[in-house]
C-alpha positions as semicolon CSV with decimal commas, in nm:
position;residue;x (nm);y (nm);z (nm)
1;D;-1,809;4,345;-2,024
2;L;-1,795;4,185;-2,367
3;P;-2,037;4,254;-2,650
4;A;-2,281;3,978;-2,739
5;E;-2,163;3,969;-3,101
6;G;-1,851;4,042;-3,296
7;I;-1,484;3,977;-3,238
8;V;-1,299;4,137;-2,949
9;T;-0,920;4,141;-2,932
10;G;-0,771;4,138;-2,583
11;V;-0,420;4,120;-2,440
12;L;-0,342;3,920;-2,127
13;R;-0,008;3,936;-1,950
14;L;0,064;3,660;-1,698
15;Q;0,378;3,658;-1,485
16;T;0,470;3,370;-1,251
17;T;0,780;3,266;-1,061
18;G;0,701;2,895;-1,077
19;S;0,522;2,629;-1,279
20;L;0,161;2,718;-1,355
21;Q;-0,112;2,588;-1,584
22;F;-0,344;2,870;-1,689
23;P;-0,627;2,753;-1,916
24;L;-0,837;3,043;-2,034
25;I;-1,204;2,978;-2,114
26;L;-1,474;3,241;-2,160
27;R;-1,821;3,161;-2,026
28;P;-2,138;3,359;-1,957
29;A;-2,184;3,456;-1,594
30;S;-2,457;3,195;-1,535
31;A;-2,250;2,919;-1,695
32;Q;-1,944;3,022;-1,491
33;S;-2,143;2,998;-1,167
34;E;-2,269;2,653;-1,260
35;Y;-1,918;2,544;-1,358
36;V;-1,767;2,660;-1,027
37;S;-2,037;2,482;-0,827
38;G;-1,988;2,158;-1,017
39;R;-1,610;2,186;-0,988
40;F;-1,620;2,231;-0,611
41;L;-1,866;1,943;-0,575
42;S;-1,645;1,711;-0,785
43;F;-1,334;1,798;-0,589
44;G;-1,527;1,754;-0,264
45;V;-1,615;1,399;-0,366
46;Y;-1,256;1,341;-0,480
47;Y;-1,095;1,451;-0,154
48;G;-1,371;1,285;0,047
49;V;-1,282;0,948;-0,106
50;F;-0,916;0,996;-0,011
51;L;-0,995;1,095;0,346
52;S;-1,249;0,816;0,390
53;L;-1,000;0,555;0,270
54;A;-0,731;0,706;0,493
55;F;-0,953;0,680;0,804
56;L;-1,051;0,326;0,706
57;A;-0,686;0,227;0,662
58;C;-0,598;0,372;1,003
59;G;-0,882;0,174;1,161
60;I;-0,765;-0,149;0,998
61;F;-0,409;-0,073;1,111
62;V;-0,525;-0,044;1,472
63;Y;-0,708;-0,377;1,435
64;A;-0,458;-0,577;1,226
65;R;-0,130;-0,412;1,337
66;D;-0,005;-0,427;0,979
67;A;0,221;-0,133;0,893
68;S;0,112;-0,151;0,527
69;F;-0,221;0,010;0,616
70;L;-0,051;0,294;0,804
71;L;0,180;0,360;0,507
72;Y;-0,123;0,349;0,276
73;A;-0,299;0,609;0,491
74;L;0,011;0,832;0,491
75;Y;0,033;0,804;0,113
76;L;-0,335;0,893;0,074
77;V;-0,305;1,201;0,295
78;S;0,019;1,315;0,133
79;Y;-0,115;1,276;-0,219
80;A;-0,448;1,440;-0,133
81;V;-0,270;1,745;0,013
82;L;-0,046;1,753;-0,296
83;Q;-0,347;1,762;-0,528
84;F;-0,510;2,017;-0,297
85;S;-0,213;2,246;-0,354
86;L;-0,183;2,177;-0,727
87;N;-0,549;2,264;-0,778
88;G;-0,497;2,597;-0,602
89;F;-0,702;2,518;-0,293
90;G;-0,402;2,503;-0,064
91;H;-0,300;2,861;-0,139
92;Q;-0,662;2,966;-0,126
93;F;-0,760;2,805;0,205
94;L;-0,455;2,679;0,397
95;W;-0,164;2,911;0,338
96;S;-0,115;3,249;0,181
97;G;0,184;3,454;0,083
98;P;0,393;3,529;-0,222
99;G;0,399;3,312;-0,532
100;Q;0,727;3,152;-0,426
101;M;0,557;2,971;-0,139
102;A;0,269;2,858;-0,359
103;S;0,526;2,708;-0,598
104;R;0,751;2,555;-0,331
105;V;0,487;2,373;-0,126
106;P;0,383;2,138;-0,411
107;I;0,748;2,044;-0,475
108;V;0,798;1,957;-0,107
109;L;0,475;1,755;-0,114
110;I;0,589;1,574;-0,427
111;G;0,901;1,463;-0,239
112;T;0,703;1,340;0,063
113;T;0,447;1,165;-0,157
114;M;0,720;0,979;-0,345
115;L;0,874;0,870;-0,015
116;C;0,538;0,735;0,103
117;M;0,486;0,562;-0,232
118;M;0,822;0,383;-0,208
119;W;0,783;0,285;0,158
120;L;0,440;0,140;0,079
121;T;0,578;-0,046;-0,223
122;I;0,869;-0,193;-0,027
123;R;0,646;-0,302;0,260
124;F;0,362;-0,427;0,046
125;L;0,545;-0,627;-0,220
126;G;0,817;-0,780;-0,001
127;F;1,079;-0,789;-0,277
128;W;1,353;-0,628;-0,063
129;P;1,539;-0,949;0,040
130;H;1,508;-1,111;-0,305
131;S;1,645;-0,855;-0,554
132;R;1,969;-0,665;-0,510
133;A;1,906;-0,454;-0,823
134;L;1,562;-0,338;-0,709
135;R;1,692;-0,276;-0,358
136;L;1,971;-0,055;-0,493
137;A;1,732;0,129;-0,729
138;F;1,489;0,206;-0,450
139;Q;1,769;0,324;-0,223
140;V;1,877;0,570;-0,495
141;F;1,522;0,695;-0,546
142;L;1,465;0,732;-0,173
143;V;1,763;0,967;-0,164
144;L;1,638;1,151;-0,474
145;A;1,288;1,192;-0,328
146;A;1,434;1,335;-0,009
147;A;1,648;1,567;-0,222
148;V;1,338;1,683;-0,412
149;G;1,170;1,780;-0,086
150;M;1,479;1,966;0,040
151;L;1,541;2,146;-0,289
152;G;1,174;2,238;-0,314
153;A;1,202;2,413;0,020
154;F;1,537;2,590;-0,022
155;A;1,681;2,565;-0,376
156;P;1,590;2,774;-0,682
157;L;1,270;2,654;-0,845
158;A;1,448;2,631;-1,179
159;V;1,642;2,337;-1,027
160;A;1,375;2,182;-0,803
161;I;1,089;2,163;-1,055
162;P;1,279;1,977;-1,333
163;L;1,429;1,735;-1,078
164;A;1,085;1,660;-0,935
165;S;0,947;1,598;-1,285
166;V;1,231;1,363;-1,382
167;V;1,230;1,166;-1,056
168;G;0,851;1,133;-1,057
169;S;0,846;1,020;-1,422
170;C;1,111;0,751;-1,361
171;L;0,969;0,631;-1,030
172;L;0,639;0,496;-1,163
173;P;0,803;0,249;-1,409
174;L;1,032;0,136;-1,125
175;I;0,731;0,064;-0,902
176;L;0,567;-0,132;-1,185
177;A;0,891;-0,331;-1,232
178;A;0,889;-0,416;-0,860
179;G;0,528;-0,533;-0,894
180;V;0,612;-0,759;-1,190
181;F;0,908;-0,904;-0,999
182;S;0,693;-0,978;-0,694
183;M;0,425;-1,135;-0,912
184;R;0,687;-1,369;-1,057
185;L;0,784;-1,462;-0,702
186;G;0,426;-1,577;-0,650
187;S;0,275;-1,278;-0,472
188;R;-0,100;-1,286;-0,532
189;T;-0,161;-0,925;-0,430
190;A;0,109;-0,796;-0,668
191;R;-0,142;-0,819;-0,952
192;Y;-0,362;-0,557;-0,786
193;F;-0,054;-0,343;-0,736
194;I;0,039;-0,356;-1,105
195;V;-0,315;-0,267;-1,214
196;A;-0,334;0,022;-0,965
197;W;-0,009;0,188;-1,065
198;G;-0,075;0,115;-1,433
199;L;-0,397;0,315;-1,410
200;F;-0,218;0,598;-1,235
201;L;0,065;0,599;-1,490
202;F;-0,191;0,613;-1,772
203;G;-0,364;0,910;-1,608
204;V;-0,034;1,092;-1,557
205;S;0,061;1,030;-1,921
206;V;-0,271;1,168;-2,049
207;S;-0,237;1,477;-1,828
208;G;0,118;1,532;-1,949
209;L;0,016;1,506;-2,314
210;T;-0,272;1,746;-2,250
211;S;-0,040;1,999;-2,084
212;A;0,200;1,968;-2,377
213;G;-0,080;2,039;-2,624
214;V;-0,075;1,695;-2,786
215;L;-0,426;1,614;-2,663
216;S;-0,713;1,860;-2,662
217;S;-0,823;1,992;-2,324
218;G;-1,144;1,839;-2,189
219;L;-1,296;1,699;-1,872
220;F;-1,130;1,358;-1,894
221;T;-0,798;1,476;-2,037
222;T;-0,749;1,773;-1,807
223;Y;-0,832;1,572;-1,495
224;A;-0,692;1,238;-1,616
225;M;-0,433;1,227;-1,337
226;Q;-0,702;1,281;-1,072
227;L;-0,924;1,013;-1,225
228;G;-0,629;0,774;-1,254
229;S;-0,529;0,835;-0,893
230;L;-0,888;0,777;-0,779
231;L;-0,896;0,438;-0,952
232;E;-0,548;0,364;-0,823
233;V;-0,630;0,413;-0,455
234;W;-0,945;0,201;-0,487
235;V;-0,750;-0,087;-0,644
236;L;-0,480;-0,050;-0,377
237;A;-0,753;-0,070;-0,113
238;L;-0,873;-0,395;-0,272
239;A;-0,512;-0,518;-0,270
240;L;-0,474;-0,441;0,099
241;L;-0,804;-0,615;0,178
242;D;-0,682;-0,915;-0,020
243;R;-0,363;-0,898;0,184
244;V;-0,569;-0,912;0,504
245;R;-0,757;-1,213;0,371
246;S;-0,430;-1,378;0,271
247;L;-0,279;-1,315;0,615
248;R;-0,596;-1,451;0,778
249;E;-0,578;-1,763;0,562
250;Q;-0,211;-1,808;0,652
251;K;-0,296;-1,766;1,020
252;E;-0,578;-2,017;0,997
253;A;-0,350;-2,259;0,813
254;A;-0,082;-2,215;1,079
255;V;-0,337;-2,272;1,358
256;A;-0,470;-2,582;1,181
257;S;-0,116;-2,712;1,136
258;A;-0,039;-2,647;1,503
259;N;-0,359;-2,827;1,605
260;R;-0,268;-3,125;1,388
261;Y;0,077;-3,131;1,545
262;L;-0,072;-3,115;1,897
263;R;-0,316;-3,395;1,814
264;Q;-0,029;-3,602;1,679
265;L;0,172;-3,540;1,995
266;T;-0,130;-3,630;2,209
267;D;-0,189;-3,950;2,013
268;D;0,180;-4,042;2,038
269;L;0,177;-3,972;2,412
270;E;-0,136;-4,181;2,465
271;R;0,012;-4,465;2,260
272;R;0,333;-4,453;2,463
273;V;0,134;-4,453;2,790
274;V;-0,061;-4,760;2,672
275;D;0,259;-4,935;2,564
276;R;0,435;-4,853;2,893
277;T;0,129;-4,967;3,094
278;R;0,114;-5,294;2,900
279;A;0,488;-5,348;2,945
280;L;0,457;-5,274;3,319
281;Q;0,170;-5,520;3,350
282;D;0,373;-5,787;3,168
283;S;0,671;-5,721;3,397
284;N;0,452;-5,746;3,708
285;A;0,303;-6,068;3,581
286;R;0,650;-6,216;3,524
287;L;0,768;-6,101;3,868
288;A;0,460;-6,251;4,028
289;D;0,521;-6,580;3,848
290;L;0,887;-6,584;3,955
291;A;0,783;-6,518;4,314
292;R;0,565;-6,834;4,309
293;R;0,837;-7,067;4,173
294;D;1,152;-7,213;4,317
295;S;1,461;-7,047;4,170
296;L;1,647;-7,380;4,124
297;T;1,380;-7,626;4,009
298;G;1,123;-7,382;3,866
299;L;0,851;-7,564;4,050
300;L;0,571;-7,387;4,236
301;N;0,661;-7,302;4,593
302;H;0,453;-7,250;4,904
303;R;0,345;-6,898;4,784
304;A;0,151;-7,053;4,499
305;S;-0,212;-7,109;4,581
């Protein structure tokens, strides 16, 4: 219990085997209860959006048979579980054990989330056959993301955590570069992709500056990465819906082109039938005329009436 007035000096010793953010804020008991309730409600809405979009993407995948929606759903689930662990809920509700496990699980999830991000980017933007440099860069980062997941599970955290931070920081600009390249190729949906990952990169940058002490801690700065990711997945959902519309338009254009080609073939066939019929009638008329005339004199014979 703390006195209502005056200054109290306290000493807090915190020991951790991994990476941990530990903001310390003193509140009255009533304010703390209200804060916890609001925090759980906000995170419930946050994770509910991710799960709702994931179920929607799976439903569209079953309908459209487009692997982009399945990869989008996998990315949503992987990132939501990652945030669930980073916010402490994973250790609180899903798994328990020593601090090593609580520190290792997020690193493994970072690796899987980066893999899903890159697979979605490759499938969605379609730059793979057009750029050797981007193809090589993504191959390198795919290997690095897999290495992050393996090191997070088995290697010392002093090695795994810095590698995950470096790979994650370099991956986002690479994804934006792939989006710009695809937009230059004429991809309409690449614009959504650039906006989505730009919002996420901005949120990650604000969170990093807040953790480093450059920006003061507040609602929007502390949870900037979560807010950026929420905007990101919504814009990506719009991009995927635009992709469905684009594919539908391409399908309709292909069907219309095929119908025009079939009509042209039908018209050509009908014209040829008419021409052949007319030629056959002319030939029959000539044969009939020859049958009524003498072959030497050309005069009408006894068959003529």
